[in-house]
PDB file of C-alpha atoms in Angstrom:
ATOM      1  CA  MET N  21     -12.010  10.729  20.732  1.00  0.00           C
ATOM      2  CA  SER N  22      -8.917   9.545  18.884  1.00  0.00           C
ATOM      3  CA  ARG N  23      -5.711  11.374  19.658  1.00  0.00           C
ATOM      4  CA  TRP N  24      -4.761  11.327  15.982  1.00  0.00           C
ATOM      5  CA  PRO N  25      -4.462  14.839  14.580  1.00  0.00           C
ATOM      6  CA  ARG N  26      -6.430  15.491  11.410  1.00  0.00           C
ATOM      7  CA  TRP N  27      -4.025  18.192  10.279  1.00  0.00           C
ATOM      8  CA  GLY N  28      -0.841  19.844  11.394  1.00  0.00           C
ATOM      9  CA  VAL N  29       2.249  21.926  10.709  1.00  0.00           C
ATOM     10  CA  LEU N  30       5.900  21.270  11.560  1.00  0.00           C
ATOM     11  CA  ALA N  31       7.801  24.543  11.753  1.00  0.00           C
ATOM     12  CA  PRO N  32      11.129  25.808  13.138  1.00  0.00           C
ATOM     13  CA  GLY N  33      11.451  28.646  15.608  1.00  0.00           C
ATOM     14  CA  GLU N  34      11.343  29.763  19.195  1.00  0.00           C
ATOM     15  CA  PRO N  35       8.345  27.957  20.786  1.00  0.00           C
ATOM     16  CA  ALA N  36       6.564  30.878  22.470  1.00  0.00           C
ATOM     17  CA  ARG N  37       6.846  33.116  19.423  1.00  0.00           C
ATOM     18  CA  LEU N  38       5.831  30.332  17.047  1.00  0.00           C
ATOM     19  CA  GLU N  39       2.719  29.500  19.053  1.00  0.00           C
ATOM     20  CA  SER N  40       1.751  33.169  19.265  1.00  0.00           C
ATOM     21  CA  ARG N  41       2.370  33.675  15.546  1.00  0.00           C
ATOM     22  CA  ALA N  42       0.281  30.631  14.640  1.00  0.00           C
ATOM     23  CA  LEU N  43      -2.620  31.946  16.684  1.00  0.00           C
ATOM     24  CA  SER N  44      -2.424  35.351  15.013  1.00  0.00           C
ATOM     25  CA  ILE N  45      -2.497  33.706  11.567  1.00  0.00           C
ATOM     26  CA  VAL N  46      -5.422  31.368  12.225  1.00  0.00           C
ATOM     27  CA  LEU N  47      -7.426  33.664  14.532  1.00  0.00           C
ATOM     28  CA  PRO N  48      -6.220  37.253  14.023  1.00  0.00           C
ATOM     29  CA  ASP N  49      -9.023  38.669  16.213  1.00  0.00           C
ATOM     30  CA  TRP N  50      -8.699  36.079  18.991  1.00  0.00           C
ATOM     31  CA  ASP N  51      -9.292  37.377  22.497  1.00  0.00           C
ATOM     32  CA  GLU N  52      -8.842  35.047  25.459  1.00  0.00           C
ATOM     33  CA  GLU N  53     -11.565  36.892  27.365  1.00  0.00           C
ATOM     34  CA  ASP N  54     -14.107  36.044  24.667  1.00  0.00           C
ATOM     35  CA  GLY N  55     -13.745  32.370  25.537  1.00  0.00           C
ATOM     36  CA  GLU N  56     -13.089  31.386  21.932  1.00  0.00           C
ATOM     37  CA  GLU N  57     -11.425  27.981  21.730  1.00  0.00           C
ATOM     38  CA  VAL N  58      -8.023  27.766  20.049  1.00  0.00           C
ATOM     39  CA  PRO N  59      -8.414  25.338  17.126  1.00  0.00           C
ATOM     40  CA  PHE N  60      -4.990  23.748  17.514  1.00  0.00           C
ATOM     41  CA  GLU N  61      -2.575  22.250  20.031  1.00  0.00           C
ATOM     42  CA  PHE N  62       1.037  23.409  20.168  1.00  0.00           C
ATOM     43  CA  ILE N  63       3.526  20.599  20.849  1.00  0.00           C
ATOM     44  CA  PRO N  64       7.123  21.681  21.576  1.00  0.00           C
ATOM     45  CA  GLY N  65       9.776  19.512  19.963  1.00  0.00           C
ATOM     46  CA  SER N  66      13.212  18.557  21.223  1.00  0.00           C
ATOM     47  CA  GLY N  67      15.041  20.606  18.589  1.00  0.00           C
ATOM     48  CA  ARG N  68      14.392  23.430  16.157  1.00  0.00           C
ATOM     49  CA  TYR N  69      11.028  22.106  14.952  1.00  0.00           C
ATOM     50  CA  HIS N  70       7.718  22.128  16.786  1.00  0.00           C
ATOM     51  CA  ALA N  71       4.258  20.773  15.913  1.00  0.00           C
ATOM     52  CA  ILE N  72       0.952  22.593  15.593  1.00  0.00           C
ATOM     53  CA  VAL N  73      -1.883  20.071  15.277  1.00  0.00           C
ATOM     54  CA  GLY N  74      -5.671  20.091  15.063  1.00  0.00           C
ATOM     55  CA  ARG N  75      -8.251  17.333  15.462  1.00  0.00           C
ATOM     56  CA  ASP N  76     -11.393  18.941  14.068  1.00  0.00           C
ATOM     57  CA  PRO N  77     -11.892  17.941  10.395  1.00  0.00           C
ATOM     58  CA  SER N  78     -13.895  21.135   9.848  1.00  0.00           C
ATOM     59  CA  ASP N  79     -10.639  23.077  10.292  1.00  0.00           C
ATOM     60  CA  LEU N  80      -8.876  21.287   7.424  1.00  0.00           C
ATOM     61  CA  GLY N  81      -7.141  23.950   5.342  1.00  0.00           C
ATOM     62  CA  ALA N  82      -5.763  25.787   8.363  1.00  0.00           C
ATOM     63  CA  GLU N  83      -2.553  23.782   7.960  1.00  0.00           C
ATOM     64  CA  MET N  84      -1.945  25.205   4.475  1.00  0.00           C
ATOM     65  CA  GLN N  85      -2.696  28.750   5.630  1.00  0.00           C
ATOM     66  CA  LEU N  86      -0.262  28.362   8.521  1.00  0.00           C
ATOM     67  CA  ALA N  87       2.506  26.661   6.569  1.00  0.00           C
ATOM     68  CA  GLU N  88       2.401  29.150   3.712  1.00  0.00           C
ATOM     69  CA  ALA N  89       2.597  32.152   6.058  1.00  0.00           C
ATOM     70  CA  LEU N  90       5.297  30.677   8.302  1.00  0.00           C
ATOM     71  CA  SER N  91       7.422  29.606   5.326  1.00  0.00           C
ATOM     72  CA  LEU N  92       7.708  33.263   4.305  1.00  0.00           C
ATOM     73  CA  GLU N  93       9.260  34.074   7.672  1.00  0.00           C
ATOM     74  CA  CYS N  94      12.074  31.497   7.911  1.00  0.00           C
ATOM     75  CA  ASP N  95      14.881  30.065   5.802  1.00  0.00           C
ATOM     76  CA  GLU N  96      14.166  26.430   6.665  1.00  0.00           C
ATOM     77  CA  PRO N  97      11.299  24.435   5.130  1.00  0.00           C
ATOM     78  CA  VAL N  98       7.930  24.301   6.856  1.00  0.00           C
ATOM     79  CA  TYR N  99       5.867  21.118   6.545  1.00  0.00           C
ATOM     80  CA  SER N 100       2.109  20.659   6.569  1.00  0.00           C
ATOM     81  CA  PHE N 101       0.055  17.487   6.619  1.00  0.00           C
ATOM     82  CA  GLU N 102      -3.587  16.495   6.560  1.00  0.00           C
ATOM     83  CA  ARG N 103      -5.397  13.203   6.919  1.00  0.00           C
ATOM     84  CA  ILE N 104      -8.393  12.145   4.886  1.00  0.00           C
ATOM     85  CA  SER N 105      -9.600   8.809   6.269  1.00  0.00           C
ATOM     86  CA  TYR N 106      -6.338   6.900   6.844  1.00  0.00           C
ATOM     87  CA  VAL N 107      -4.525   8.705   4.042  1.00  0.00           C
ATOM     88  CA  TRP N 108      -1.925  11.351   4.860  1.00  0.00           C
ATOM     89  CA  THR N 109      -0.846  14.101   2.483  1.00  0.00           C
ATOM     90  CA  VAL N 110       2.433  15.803   3.377  1.00  0.00           C
ATOM     91  CA  MET N 111       3.675  19.061   1.846  1.00  0.00           C
ATOM     92  CA  SER N 112       6.922  20.991   2.087  1.00  0.00           C
ATOM     93  CA  TRP N 113       6.759  24.793   1.928  1.00  0.00           C
ATOM     94  CA  ARG N 114       9.534  27.264   1.035  1.00  0.00           C
ATOM     95  CA  ASN N 115       8.877  30.964   0.554  1.00  0.00           C
ATOM     96  CA  GLY N 116       5.157  30.308   0.178  1.00  0.00           C
ATOM     97  CA  ALA N 117       5.562  27.640  -2.511  1.00  0.00           C
ATOM     98  CA  LEU N 118       4.507  24.052  -1.856  1.00  0.00           C
ATOM     99  CA  ASP N 119       5.752  20.672  -2.956  1.00  0.00           C
ATOM    100  CA  ILE N 120       3.944  17.380  -2.243  1.00  0.00           C
ATOM    101  CA  LEU N 121       6.165  14.833  -0.528  1.00  0.00           C
ATOM    102  CA  GLU N 122       5.999  11.045  -0.685  1.00  0.00           C
ATOM    103  CA  GLU N 123       6.707  10.735   3.021  1.00  0.00           C
ATOM    104  CA  GLU N 124       4.744   9.725   6.106  1.00  0.00           C
ATOM    105  CA  SER N 125       3.866  12.599   8.406  1.00  0.00           C
ATOM    106  CA  GLU N 126       4.692  10.647  11.547  1.00  0.00           C
ATOM    107  CA  ALA N 127       8.133   9.553  10.323  1.00  0.00           C
ATOM    108  CA  LEU N 128       8.902  13.117   9.263  1.00  0.00           C
ATOM    109  CA  ALA N 129       7.778  14.560  12.594  1.00  0.00           C
ATOM    110  CA  LYS N 130       9.845  12.018  14.514  1.00  0.00           C
ATOM    111  CA  SER N 131      12.941  12.798  12.421  1.00  0.00           C
ATOM    112  CA  LEU N 132      12.505  16.490  13.274  1.00  0.00           C
ATOM    113  CA  GLY N 133      12.267  15.790  16.993  1.00  0.00           C
ATOM    114  CA  CYS N 134       8.550  16.355  17.478  1.00  0.00           C
ATOM    115  CA  PRO N 135       6.610  13.047  17.323  1.00  0.00           C
ATOM    116  CA  LEU N 136       2.873  13.475  16.910  1.00  0.00           C
ATOM    117  CA  PRO N 137       0.253  12.444  19.476  1.00  0.00           C
ATOM    118  CA  GLY N 138      -1.092   8.983  18.749  1.00  0.00           C
ATOM    119  CA  SER N 139       1.877   8.210  16.477  1.00  0.00           C
ATOM    120  CA  GLU N 140       2.433   4.694  17.807  1.00  0.00           C
ATOM    121  CA  GLU N 141      -1.214   3.751  17.356  1.00  0.00           C
ATOM    122  CA  SER N 142      -1.402   5.405  13.951  1.00  0.00           C
ATOM    123  CA  SER N 143       1.870   3.980  12.657  1.00  0.00           C
ATOM    124  CA  ASP N 144       0.915   0.434  13.629  1.00  0.00           C
ATOM    125  CA  ARG N 145      -2.427   0.745  11.908  1.00  0.00           C
ATOM    126  CA  VAL N 146      -1.012   2.318   8.764  1.00  0.00           C
ATOM    127  CA  ALA N 147       1.755  -0.300   8.644  1.00  0.00           C
ATOM    128  CA  ARG N 148      -0.901  -2.995   8.550  1.00  0.00           C
ATOM    129  CA  LYS N 149      -2.864  -1.177   5.876  1.00  0.00           C
ATOM    130  CA  PRO N 150      -0.616   0.123   3.054  1.00  0.00           C
ATOM    131  CA  LEU N 151      -3.231   2.058   1.110  1.00  0.00           C
ATOM    132  CA  GLN N 152      -3.506   2.569  -2.639  1.00  0.00           C
ATOM    133  CA  ALA N 153      -5.733   4.967  -4.582  1.00  0.00           C
ATOM    134  CA  VAL N 154      -7.594   4.694  -7.890  1.00  0.00           C
ATOM    135  CA  ALA N 155     -10.271   7.021  -9.281  1.00  0.00           C
ATOM    136  CA  LEU N 156     -13.059   6.675 -11.822  1.00  0.00           C
ATOM    137  CA  VAL N 157     -14.194   9.926 -13.465  1.00  0.00           C
ATOM    138  CA  GLU N 158     -17.486  10.140 -15.344  1.00  0.00           C
ATOM    139  CA  GLY N 159     -17.786  12.817 -17.999  1.00  0.00           C
ATOM    140  CA  VAL N 160     -14.119  13.462 -18.862  1.00  0.00           C
ATOM    141  CA  ARG N 161     -11.923  11.935 -21.557  1.00  0.00           C
ATOM    142  CA  ALA N 162      -8.312  10.837 -21.086  1.00  0.00           C
ATOM    143  CA  GLU N 163      -6.967  13.496 -23.448  1.00  0.00           C
ATOM    144  CA  GLU N 164      -8.744  16.248 -21.494  1.00  0.00           C
ATOM    145  CA  ALA N 165      -7.540  14.929 -18.142  1.00  0.00           C
ATOM    146  CA  HIS N 166      -3.946  14.642 -19.315  1.00  0.00           C
ATOM    147  CA  ARG N 167      -3.976  18.230 -20.566  1.00  0.00           C
ATOM    148  CA  VAL N 168      -5.405  19.582 -17.300  1.00  0.00           C
ATOM    149  CA  LEU N 169      -2.919  17.678 -15.141  1.00  0.00           C
ATOM    150  CA  GLU N 170      -0.014  18.995 -17.196  1.00  0.00           C
ATOM    151  CA  GLU N 171      -1.347  22.529 -16.936  1.00  0.00           C
ATOM    152  CA  ASP N 172      -1.668  22.139 -13.171  1.00  0.00           C
ATOM    153  CA  ALA N 173       1.875  20.753 -12.869  1.00  0.00           C
ATOM    154  CA  GLY N 174       3.277  23.444 -15.143  1.00  0.00           C
ATOM    155  CA  LYS N 175       5.320  20.838 -17.019  1.00  0.00           C
ATOM    156  CA  PRO N 176       4.900  17.542 -18.900  1.00  0.00           C
ATOM    157  CA  LEU N 177       3.911  14.621 -16.717  1.00  0.00           C
ATOM    158  CA  ALA N 178       6.744  12.232 -15.911  1.00  0.00           C
ATOM    159  CA  PRO N 179       6.431   8.963 -17.863  1.00  0.00           C
ATOM    160  CA  GLY N 180       4.489   6.455 -15.798  1.00  0.00           C
ATOM    161  CA  ARG N 181       3.393   9.037 -13.199  1.00  0.00           C
ATOM    162  CA  TYR N 182      -0.238   8.184 -13.912  1.00  0.00           C
ATOM    163  CA  ARG N 183      -2.172   5.644 -15.854  1.00  0.00           C
ATOM    164  CA  ILE N 184      -4.988   7.608 -17.492  1.00  0.00           C
ATOM    165  CA  GLU N 185      -7.291   5.448 -19.571  1.00  0.00           C
ATOM    166  CA  ASP N 186     -10.757   5.692 -21.089  1.00  0.00           C
ATOM    167  CA  THR N 187     -12.887   2.698 -20.068  1.00  0.00           C
ATOM    168  CA  PRO N 188     -16.524   1.722 -20.739  1.00  0.00           C
ATOM    169  CA  ARG N 189     -17.496   3.095 -17.305  1.00  0.00           C
ATOM    170  CA  GLY N 190     -15.477   6.302 -17.446  1.00  0.00           C
ATOM    171  CA  LEU N 191     -11.964   7.610 -17.091  1.00  0.00           C
ATOM    172  CA  LEU N 192      -9.595   5.523 -14.949  1.00  0.00           C
ATOM    173  CA  ILE N 193      -6.835   7.344 -13.038  1.00  0.00           C
ATOM    174  CA  ALA N 194      -4.272   5.165 -11.313  1.00  0.00           C
ATOM    175  CA  SER N 195      -0.544   5.077 -10.630  1.00  0.00           C
ATOM    176  CA  ARG N 196       2.069   2.372 -10.399  1.00  0.00           C
ATOM    177  CA  THR N 197       3.011   3.824  -6.984  1.00  0.00           C
ATOM    178  CA  GLY N 198      -0.581   3.688  -5.721  1.00  0.00           C
ATOM    179  CA  ASP N 199      -0.515   7.469  -5.158  1.00  0.00           C
ATOM    180  CA  ILE N 200      -2.557   9.669  -7.477  1.00  0.00           C
ATOM    181  CA  GLY N 201      -1.991  12.777  -5.353  1.00  0.00           C
ATOM    182  CA  TYR N 202      -4.628  15.436  -6.043  1.00  0.00           C
ATOM    183  CA  ALA N 203      -5.264  14.345  -9.631  1.00  0.00           C
ATOM    184  CA  ASP N 204      -8.892  13.443  -8.923  1.00  0.00           C
ATOM    185  CA  LEU N 205      -9.592  16.766  -7.175  1.00  0.00           C
ATOM    186  CA  THR N 206      -7.815  18.788  -9.859  1.00  0.00           C
ATOM    187  CA  ILE N 207      -9.909  17.215 -12.598  1.00  0.00           C
ATOM    188  CA  SER N 208     -13.080  17.609 -10.532  1.00  0.00           C
ATOM    189  CA  GLU N 209     -12.406  21.322 -10.056  1.00  0.00           C
ATOM    190  CA  ARG N 210     -11.680  21.901 -13.744  1.00  0.00           C
ATOM    191  CA  PHE N 211     -14.686  19.874 -14.923  1.00  0.00           C
ATOM    192  CA  PRO N 212     -17.495  20.661 -12.424  1.00  0.00           C
ATOM    193  CA  HIS N 213     -19.978  18.536 -14.369  1.00  0.00           C
ATOM    194  CA  ALA N 214     -17.872  15.399 -13.861  1.00  0.00           C
ATOM    195  CA  ARG N 215     -18.523  12.941 -11.058  1.00  0.00           C
ATOM    196  CA  VAL N 216     -15.477  11.351  -9.475  1.00  0.00           C
ATOM    197  CA  TYR N 217     -15.349   8.141  -7.446  1.00  0.00           C
ATOM    198  CA  ALA N 218     -12.007   8.098  -5.611  1.00  0.00           C
ATOM    199  CA  VAL N 219     -11.334   4.671  -4.128  1.00  0.00           C
ATOM    200  CA  VAL N 220      -8.699   4.180  -1.427  1.00  0.00           C
ATOM    201  CA  ALA N 221      -8.127   0.669  -0.116  1.00  0.00           C
ATOM    202  CA  SER N 222      -5.657  -1.741   1.449  1.00  0.00           C
ATOM    203  CA  PRO N 223      -4.549  -4.879  -0.435  1.00  0.00           C
ATOM    204  CA  SER N 224      -6.960  -7.142   1.443  1.00  0.00           C
ATOM    205  CA  LEU N 225      -9.745  -4.509   1.287  1.00  0.00           C
ATOM    206  CA  ASP N 226     -10.000  -4.486   5.093  1.00  0.00           C
ATOM    207  CA  ALA N 227      -9.729  -0.695   4.860  1.00  0.00           C
ATOM    208  CA  PHE N 228     -11.903   0.645   2.039  1.00  0.00           C
ATOM    209  CA  PHE N 229     -13.127   4.148   1.224  1.00  0.00           C
ATOM    210  CA  VAL N 230     -14.916   5.731  -1.713  1.00  0.00           C
ATOM    211  CA  ASN N 231     -15.134   9.514  -1.874  1.00  0.00           C
ATOM    212  CA  VAL N 232     -17.763  10.835  -4.274  1.00  0.00           C
ATOM    213  CA  VAL N 233     -16.488  14.180  -5.549  1.00  0.00           C
ATOM    214  CA  GLN N 234     -18.089  16.831  -7.754  1.00  0.00           C
ATOM    215  CA  GLY N 235     -16.925  20.383  -8.384  1.00  0.00           C
ATOM    216  CA  GLY N 236     -13.912  19.795  -6.156  1.00  0.00           C
ATOM    217  CA  GLU N 237     -16.081  18.960  -3.130  1.00  0.00           C
ATOM    218  CA  CYS N 238     -16.650  15.575  -1.511  1.00  0.00           C
ATOM    219  CA  THR N 239     -20.409  15.077  -1.489  1.00  0.00           C
ATOM    220  CA  GLY N 240     -20.341  11.697   0.233  1.00  0.00           C
ATOM    221  CA  GLN N 241     -18.045   9.005   1.583  1.00  0.00           C
ATOM    222  CA  PHE N 242     -18.545   5.264   1.752  1.00  0.00           C
ATOM    223  CA  SER N 243     -16.308   3.676   4.389  1.00  0.00           C
ATOM    224  CA  GLN N 244     -15.752   0.093   5.444  1.00  0.00           C
ATOM    225  CA  PRO N 245     -15.316  -0.223   8.351  1.00  0.00           C
ATOM    226  CA  PRO N 246     -17.375   2.905   9.094  1.00  0.00           C
ATOM    227  CA  GLU N 247     -15.398   5.938  10.267  1.00  0.00           C
ATOM    228  CA  GLU N 248     -15.914   6.793  13.927  1.00  0.00           C
ATOM    229  CA  PHE N 249     -15.663  10.515  13.177  1.00  0.00           C
ATOM    230  CA  PRO N 250     -16.421  10.912   9.452  1.00  0.00           C
ATOM    231  CA  ASN N 251     -14.974  13.878   7.586  1.00  0.00           C
ATOM    232  CA  PHE N 252     -17.726  13.959   4.968  1.00  0.00           C
ATOM    233  CA  PRO N 253     -21.419  13.119   4.564  1.00  0.00           C
ATOM    234  CA  VAL N 254     -21.832   9.366   4.890  1.00  0.00           C
ATOM    235  CA  VAL N 255     -23.302   7.282   2.070  1.00  0.00           C
ATOM    236  CA  THR N 256     -24.259   3.637   2.515  1.00  0.00           C
ATOM    237  CA  ASP N 257     -23.878   2.486  -1.087  1.00  0.00           C
ATOM    238  CA  ILE N 258     -22.044   3.297  -4.299  1.00  0.00           C
ATOM    239  CA  LYS N 259     -24.127   2.991  -7.445  1.00  0.00           C
ATOM    240  CA  GLY N 260     -26.623   0.933  -5.455  1.00  0.00           C
ATOM    241  CA  GLU N 261     -24.003  -1.572  -4.313  1.00  0.00           C
ATOM    242  CA  ARG N 262     -22.926  -2.209  -0.726  1.00  0.00           C
ATOM    243  CA  SER N 263     -20.395  -5.040  -0.908  1.00  0.00           C
ATOM    244  CA  LEU N 264     -16.821  -4.033  -1.665  1.00  0.00           C
ATOM    245  CA  GLU N 265     -16.398  -6.452  -4.558  1.00  0.00           C
ATOM    246  CA  ARG N 266     -19.635  -5.322  -6.221  1.00  0.00           C
ATOM    247  CA  ILE N 267     -18.745  -1.654  -5.731  1.00  0.00           C
ATOM    248  CA  LEU N 268     -15.424  -2.210  -7.495  1.00  0.00           C
ATOM    249  CA  ALA N 269     -17.205  -4.116 -10.279  1.00  0.00           C
ATOM    250  CA  ALA N 270     -19.737  -1.289 -10.687  1.00  0.00           C
ATOM    251  CA  LEU N 271     -16.862   1.185 -11.032  1.00  0.00           C
ATOM    252  CA  GLY N 272     -14.878  -1.071 -13.348  1.00  0.00           C
ATOM    253  CA  ILE N 273     -11.893  -1.022 -10.974  1.00  0.00           C
ATOM    254  CA  SER N 274      -9.916  -4.202 -10.416  1.00  0.00           C
ATOM    255  CA  ALA N 275      -8.926  -5.153  -6.861  1.00  0.00           C
ATOM    256  CA  GLU N 276      -5.445  -5.810  -8.256  1.00  0.00           C
ATOM    257  CA  TRP N 277      -4.808  -2.061  -8.291  1.00  0.00           C
ATOM    258  CA  PHE N 278      -4.648  -2.075  -4.513  1.00  0.00           C
ATOM    259  CA  LEU N 279      -1.899  -4.672  -4.258  1.00  0.00           C
ATOM    260  CA  ASN N 280       1.587  -3.438  -3.365  1.00  0.00           C
ATOM    261  CA  ASP N 281       4.498  -4.332  -5.596  1.00  0.00           C
TER     262      ASP N 281
END
């Protein structure tokens, strides 16, 4: 199995106490004699920060639980990250409040003195595949989506943060940076009837994923090349199409969106 972690936390503190505290947060009733497996690996760093990582995609969410709790117990920021396909989401936590960072988890971990397992392999692969994201939402209008995203952010959206546009096939959500954050999930949660097709791809389409999302849950994932250890139920076509170009055409998404500036 790949050594890449699927999720993790970077936190400051004394190693033995931090490891013990993490275990009590994730598994408060854990008893070594019961033979229950610890769902994470503790990796001591060379400085104040240490890594807590997990490889089982079914445990995704533990990183947010850990980071939120640990951030209430220290003055320094705590960082969490999770990987969906080849895409990393990194968050900074202070006093239980989170902020999404535009930073690579591996670079952050290395800067804090606790490089992640598989970092060299992962970094090389990510460097070759700078990924961009675009989503098509069926059943929601641009005005509705804009309102919901502003409500979720608690403030007006920064000019140019998203491109939100009604198209003949549905609502297009894109960004000039290639990062739409959790916009597709936020809209899916607020409009459970809507069906979302979240496309993540590299410029040459040699890494290509489509997550089909409804009610905030991924109901299926199309992946090319196929994932060795898929996070979600696998689907073999999108709208009856199997080739990448025809899938994009069926969704009304131009391949130009996946090119880096």
